[in-house]
Amino acid sequence: MNLTRCENPAELGMMAGKKGADFIREAIKKQGYANIILATGTSQFETLKQLLAEKDNDWSKVTVFHLDEYLGLPITHPASFRKYLMERFFNHLPQLKAYFLINGEVNPEAECQRLGELISKHPIDVAFVGIGENGHLAFNDPPADFETEQPYIVVDLDHACRMQQLGEGWFPNLEAVPQQAISMSIRQIMKSKAIICSVPDTRKASAIKNCIEGPITPDHPASILQSHPNYQLFLDQGSSSQLSGH
């Protein structure tokens, strides 16, 4: 693990975005293309902003997957991650090579199969991820499934996860937060050659301590990242505030 501590979310996003862009450029130079995974949510605002600012990235050679999407949520809903990526990323770029979004409005098992077949043909060079308040990685809430080889799975969202989505302002009340989602699996995320993990905010401090200083356990899903050979973690003053020696 390579840990970078930043002063604030803006500096965190700048550092994470620059490092991720370096990995993208390296992949394109080496093999002529790059396959990446993008995360969503408030923790990714600044990282995506910096990625867009990297003018020398050849996006026509980049294929994008994303981590998760709610079941039954239309793309027009403010909380839709497809809507998020279209408005905050794709609409600001020249033509991408391709992007494959999760559709939570169709048969979920069939959608998981479709996406699984696609990502198996696109080995991931760099994954941009975050860590949830409950330690989740994508929507793999605790206790997470560390064993499934399926690239995408249908998951139940726990109370803490749904409360986080409510607290971030994506939904008017808890009842409106979906109880299930399609998520990229833990093992699929771990297959990425490099992982850029952006985690700002004091409300993530407890999860960060558990996932960085504690044992690798499904009870703290993102703890699995400790075992990745190229794990780049970016924290700010708030999210790193409970780490030993802070």
CSV table of C-alpha atoms in Angstrom, one decimal:
chain,number,residue,atom,x,y,z
A,1,MET,CA,0.0,0.0,0.0
A,2,ASN,CA,1.2,3.5,-0.9
A,3,LEU,CA,-0.5,6.0,1.4
A,4,THR,CA,-0.7,9.7,0.5
A,5,ARG,CA,-2.1,12.1,3.2
A,6,CYS,CA,-3.5,15.4,1.9
A,7,GLU,CA,-4.7,18.6,3.5
A,8,ASN,CA,-8.2,18.6,2.1
A,9,PRO,CA,-10.5,16.9,-0.4
A,10,ALA,CA,-9.4,19.2,-3.3
A,11,GLU,CA,-5.7,18.3,-2.8
A,12,LEU,CA,-6.6,14.7,-2.4
A,13,GLY,CA,-8.6,14.6,-5.7
A,14,MET,CA,-5.8,16.4,-7.5
A,15,MET,CA,-3.1,13.9,-6.3
A,16,ALA,CA,-5.3,10.9,-6.9
A,17,GLY,CA,-6.4,12.1,-10.4
A,18,LYS,CA,-2.9,12.8,-11.4
A,19,LYS,CA,-1.6,9.4,-10.3
A,20,GLY,CA,-4.5,7.6,-12.0
A,21,ALA,CA,-3.9,9.5,-15.2
A,22,ASP,CA,-0.2,8.4,-15.1
A,23,PHE,CA,-1.4,4.8,-14.9
A,24,ILE,CA,-3.8,5.4,-17.9
A,25,ARG,CA,-1.0,6.9,-20.0
A,26,GLU,CA,1.4,4.1,-19.1
A,27,ALA,CA,-1.1,1.5,-20.2
A,28,ILE,CA,-1.8,3.3,-23.5
A,29,LYS,CA,2.0,3.6,-24.1
A,30,LYS,CA,2.6,-0.1,-23.4
A,31,GLN,CA,-0.4,-1.7,-25.1
A,32,GLY,CA,-2.2,1.0,-27.1
A,33,TYR,CA,-5.3,1.2,-24.9
A,34,ALA,CA,-6.4,1.4,-21.3
A,35,ASN,CA,-9.4,-0.2,-19.5
A,36,ILE,CA,-10.5,1.5,-16.3
A,37,ILE,CA,-13.1,1.4,-13.6
A,38,LEU,CA,-14.8,4.5,-12.2
A,39,ALA,CA,-16.4,4.9,-8.9
A,40,THR,CA,-19.1,7.5,-8.1
A,41,GLY,CA,-20.4,9.3,-5.0
A,42,THR,CA,-19.3,12.5,-3.3
A,43,SER,CA,-15.9,11.1,-2.5
A,44,GLN,CA,-15.0,11.0,-6.2
A,45,PHE,CA,-15.9,14.6,-7.2
A,46,GLU,CA,-12.4,16.0,-7.0
A,47,THR,CA,-10.7,12.9,-8.4
A,48,LEU,CA,-12.9,12.9,-11.5
A,49,LYS,CA,-12.4,16.7,-11.8
A,50,GLN,CA,-8.7,16.2,-12.0
A,51,LEU,CA,-8.9,13.3,-14.5
A,52,LEU,CA,-10.9,15.6,-16.8
A,53,ALA,CA,-8.2,18.2,-16.4
A,54,GLU,CA,-5.5,15.9,-17.7
A,55,LYS,CA,-5.5,17.1,-21.2
A,56,ASP,CA,-2.8,14.8,-22.6
A,57,ASN,CA,-4.9,11.6,-21.9
A,58,ASP,CA,-6.0,10.0,-25.2
A,59,TRP,CA,-9.6,9.1,-24.2
A,60,SER,CA,-10.3,7.6,-27.6
A,61,LYS,CA,-8.2,4.7,-26.4
A,62,VAL,CA,-9.9,4.3,-23.0
A,63,THR,CA,-12.7,1.8,-22.2
A,64,VAL,CA,-14.7,2.5,-18.9
A,65,PHE,CA,-16.6,0.3,-16.6
A,66,HIS,CA,-18.2,1.4,-13.4
A,67,LEU,CA,-18.7,-0.2,-10.0
A,68,ASP,CA,-22.3,-0.4,-9.1
A,69,GLU,CA,-25.9,0.8,-9.7
A,70,TYR,CA,-29.1,0.5,-7.7
A,71,LEU,CA,-31.8,-1.9,-8.8
A,72,GLY,CA,-34.9,-0.3,-10.2
A,73,LEU,CA,-33.6,3.2,-10.3
A,74,PRO,CA,-34.2,5.1,-13.6
A,75,ILE,CA,-31.3,6.9,-15.2
A,76,THR,CA,-33.2,10.2,-14.7
A,77,HIS,CA,-33.1,9.8,-10.9
A,78,PRO,CA,-30.7,12.2,-9.1
A,79,ALA,CA,-29.0,9.2,-7.4
A,80,SER,CA,-28.5,7.2,-10.5
A,81,PHE,CA,-24.8,6.4,-10.9
A,82,ARG,CA,-25.3,6.3,-14.7
A,83,LYS,CA,-26.6,9.8,-14.6
A,84,TYR,CA,-23.7,10.8,-12.3
A,85,LEU,CA,-21.1,9.5,-14.7
A,86,MET,CA,-22.8,11.0,-17.8
A,87,GLU,CA,-23.1,14.4,-16.2
A,88,ARG,CA,-19.9,14.6,-14.3
A,89,PHE,CA,-17.6,12.7,-16.7
A,90,PHE,CA,-18.6,11.4,-20.1
A,91,ASN,CA,-20.3,14.5,-21.3
A,92,HIS,CA,-17.1,16.5,-20.7
A,93,LEU,CA,-14.9,14.3,-22.8
A,94,PRO,CA,-14.2,13.7,-26.5
A,95,GLN,CA,-15.1,10.3,-27.8
A,96,LEU,CA,-14.2,7.4,-25.5
A,97,LYS,CA,-13.2,4.1,-27.0
A,98,ALA,CA,-16.2,2.6,-25.2
A,99,TYR,CA,-18.1,2.7,-21.9
A,100,PHE,CA,-20.3,0.0,-20.3
A,101,LEU,CA,-22.8,1.1,-17.7
A,102,ILE,CA,-24.8,-1.0,-15.3
A,103,ASN,CA,-28.5,-1.0,-16.1
A,104,GLY,CA,-30.4,-1.6,-12.9
A,105,GLU,CA,-33.8,-1.4,-14.7
A,106,VAL,CA,-33.5,-4.8,-16.5
A,107,ASN,CA,-33.3,-8.4,-15.4
A,108,PRO,CA,-30.4,-8.2,-12.9
A,109,GLU,CA,-29.1,-11.7,-13.4
A,110,ALA,CA,-29.0,-11.2,-17.2
A,111,GLU,CA,-27.3,-7.8,-16.7
A,112,CYS,CA,-24.7,-9.3,-14.4
A,113,GLN,CA,-24.0,-12.0,-17.1
A,114,ARG,CA,-23.8,-9.4,-19.9
A,115,LEU,CA,-21.3,-7.2,-17.9
A,116,GLY,CA,-19.3,-10.2,-16.7
A,117,GLU,CA,-18.7,-11.3,-20.3
A,118,LEU,CA,-17.7,-7.8,-21.3
A,119,ILE,CA,-15.2,-7.2,-18.5
A,120,SER,CA,-13.7,-10.6,-19.0
A,121,LYS,CA,-12.5,-9.3,-22.4
A,122,HIS,CA,-11.2,-6.1,-20.9
A,123,PRO,CA,-8.6,-6.7,-18.2
A,124,ILE,CA,-8.6,-3.6,-16.0
A,125,ASP,CA,-5.5,-1.4,-15.9
A,126,VAL,CA,-6.6,1.0,-13.2
A,127,ALA,CA,-9.6,1.0,-10.9
A,128,PHE,CA,-10.8,4.2,-9.2
A,129,VAL,CA,-12.6,3.3,-6.0
A,130,GLY,CA,-13.7,4.7,-2.6
A,131,ILE,CA,-14.4,3.2,0.8
A,132,GLY,CA,-17.9,3.5,2.4
A,133,GLU,CA,-18.7,4.6,5.9
A,134,ASN,CA,-19.3,0.9,6.7
A,135,GLY,CA,-16.0,-0.1,5.0
A,136,HIS,CA,-17.8,-1.3,1.9
A,137,LEU,CA,-15.9,-1.6,-1.5
A,138,ALA,CA,-18.3,-0.8,-4.3
A,139,PHE,CA,-21.7,-2.0,-2.8
A,140,ASN,CA,-20.1,-5.1,-1.2
A,141,ASP,CA,-21.4,-4.4,2.3
A,142,PRO,CA,-20.1,-6.3,5.3
A,143,PRO,CA,-19.8,-9.2,5.5
A,144,ALA,CA,-18.7,-9.1,2.0
A,145,ASP,CA,-18.3,-12.1,-0.3
A,146,PHE,CA,-14.5,-12.5,-0.8
A,147,GLU,CA,-15.0,-15.8,-2.7
A,148,THR,CA,-17.3,-15.4,-5.6
A,149,GLU,CA,-15.6,-15.4,-9.0
A,150,GLN,CA,-18.6,-13.7,-10.7
A,151,PRO,CA,-17.5,-10.3,-11.9
A,152,TYR,CA,-20.9,-8.7,-11.1
A,153,ILE,CA,-23.4,-9.7,-8.4
A,154,VAL,CA,-26.7,-8.7,-7.0
A,155,VAL,CA,-26.3,-7.4,-3.4
A,156,ASP,CA,-28.5,-6.4,-0.5
A,157,LEU,CA,-27.6,-2.9,0.9
A,158,ASP,CA,-27.3,-2.8,4.7
A,159,HIS,CA,-28.8,-0.1,6.9
A,160,ALA,CA,-25.5,1.8,7.3
A,161,CYS,CA,-25.0,1.9,3.5
A,162,ARG,CA,-28.5,3.2,2.9
A,163,MET,CA,-28.1,5.8,5.6
A,164,GLN,CA,-24.9,7.0,4.0
A,165,GLN,CA,-26.7,7.5,0.7
A,166,LEU,CA,-29.4,9.4,2.5
A,167,GLY,CA,-26.9,11.5,4.5
A,168,GLU,CA,-25.1,12.5,1.3
A,169,GLY,CA,-28.3,14.0,0.0
A,170,TRP,CA,-29.1,11.6,-2.9
A,171,PHE,CA,-32.6,10.6,-1.5
A,172,PRO,CA,-35.4,12.5,0.3
A,173,ASN,CA,-35.8,9.8,3.0
A,174,LEU,CA,-34.6,6.3,3.9
A,175,GLU,CA,-37.6,4.6,2.4
A,176,ALA,CA,-36.6,6.0,-1.0
A,177,VAL,CA,-33.2,4.4,-0.9
A,178,PRO,CA,-33.2,1.1,-2.8
A,179,GLN,CA,-32.5,-2.1,-0.8
A,180,GLN,CA,-30.6,-3.9,-3.6
A,181,ALA,CA,-28.0,-3.1,-6.3
A,182,ILE,CA,-25.8,-4.6,-8.9
A,183,SER,CA,-22.2,-4.4,-7.7
A,184,MET,CA,-18.8,-5.4,-9.1
A,185,SER,CA,-17.5,-8.2,-7.0
A,186,ILE,CA,-14.5,-8.0,-4.6
A,187,ARG,CA,-12.5,-10.5,-6.7
A,188,GLN,CA,-13.2,-8.6,-9.9
A,189,ILE,CA,-12.0,-5.3,-8.4
A,190,MET,CA,-8.9,-7.0,-7.1
A,191,LYS,CA,-8.0,-8.2,-10.6
A,192,SER,CA,-7.2,-4.5,-11.5
A,193,LYS,CA,-3.5,-3.9,-12.2
A,194,ALA,CA,-3.6,-0.7,-10.1
A,195,ILE,CA,-6.1,0.7,-7.6
A,196,ILE,CA,-6.6,4.4,-6.9
A,197,CYS,CA,-8.6,4.8,-3.7
A,198,SER,CA,-9.9,8.3,-2.9
A,199,VAL,CA,-11.4,8.7,0.6
A,200,PRO,CA,-11.9,12.2,2.0
A,201,ASP,CA,-14.0,13.3,5.0
A,202,THR,CA,-14.0,12.7,8.7
A,203,ARG,CA,-17.1,10.5,8.5
A,204,LYS,CA,-14.9,7.8,6.9
A,205,ALA,CA,-12.2,7.9,9.6
A,206,SER,CA,-13.4,4.9,11.5
A,207,ALA,CA,-13.8,2.8,8.4
A,208,ILE,CA,-10.3,3.8,7.3
A,209,LYS,CA,-8.7,2.8,10.6
A,210,ASN,CA,-10.5,-0.6,10.4
A,211,CYS,CA,-9.6,-1.2,6.8
A,212,ILE,CA,-6.0,-0.1,7.0
A,213,GLU,CA,-4.8,-1.0,10.5
A,214,GLY,CA,-7.1,-4.0,11.2
A,215,PRO,CA,-7.0,-7.5,9.8
A,216,ILE,CA,-8.3,-8.5,6.3
A,217,THR,CA,-11.8,-9.6,7.0
A,218,PRO,CA,-15.2,-9.6,5.2
A,219,ASP,CA,-16.5,-7.6,8.1
A,220,HIS,CA,-14.4,-4.6,6.8
A,221,PRO,CA,-14.7,-5.3,3.1
A,222,ALA,CA,-12.1,-2.7,1.9
A,223,SER,CA,-9.5,-4.3,4.1
A,224,ILE,CA,-8.9,-6.7,1.2
A,225,LEU,CA,-7.1,-3.9,-0.6
A,226,GLN,CA,-4.2,-4.4,1.8
A,227,SER,CA,-3.3,-7.5,-0.2
A,228,HIS,CA,-3.2,-5.7,-3.6
A,229,PRO,CA,0.3,-5.3,-5.1
A,230,ASN,CA,-0.4,-1.8,-6.4
A,231,TYR,CA,-2.8,-0.1,-4.0
A,232,GLN,CA,-2.6,3.7,-3.9
A,233,LEU,CA,-4.6,5.2,-1.0
A,234,PHE,CA,-5.4,8.9,-0.8
A,235,LEU,CA,-6.7,10.4,2.5
A,236,ASP,CA,-7.3,13.9,3.8
A,237,GLN,CA,-6.9,15.2,7.3
A,238,GLY,CA,-10.4,14.1,8.3
A,239,SER,CA,-10.3,10.6,6.9
A,240,SER,CA,-6.9,9.9,8.3
A,241,SER,CA,-7.6,11.4,11.7
A,242,GLN,CA,-8.0,8.0,13.6
A,243,LEU,CA,-4.9,6.4,12.2
A,244,SER,CA,-2.1,5.6,14.6
A,245,GLY,CA,0.6,8.3,14.7
A,246,HIS,CA,-1.7,10.8,13.0
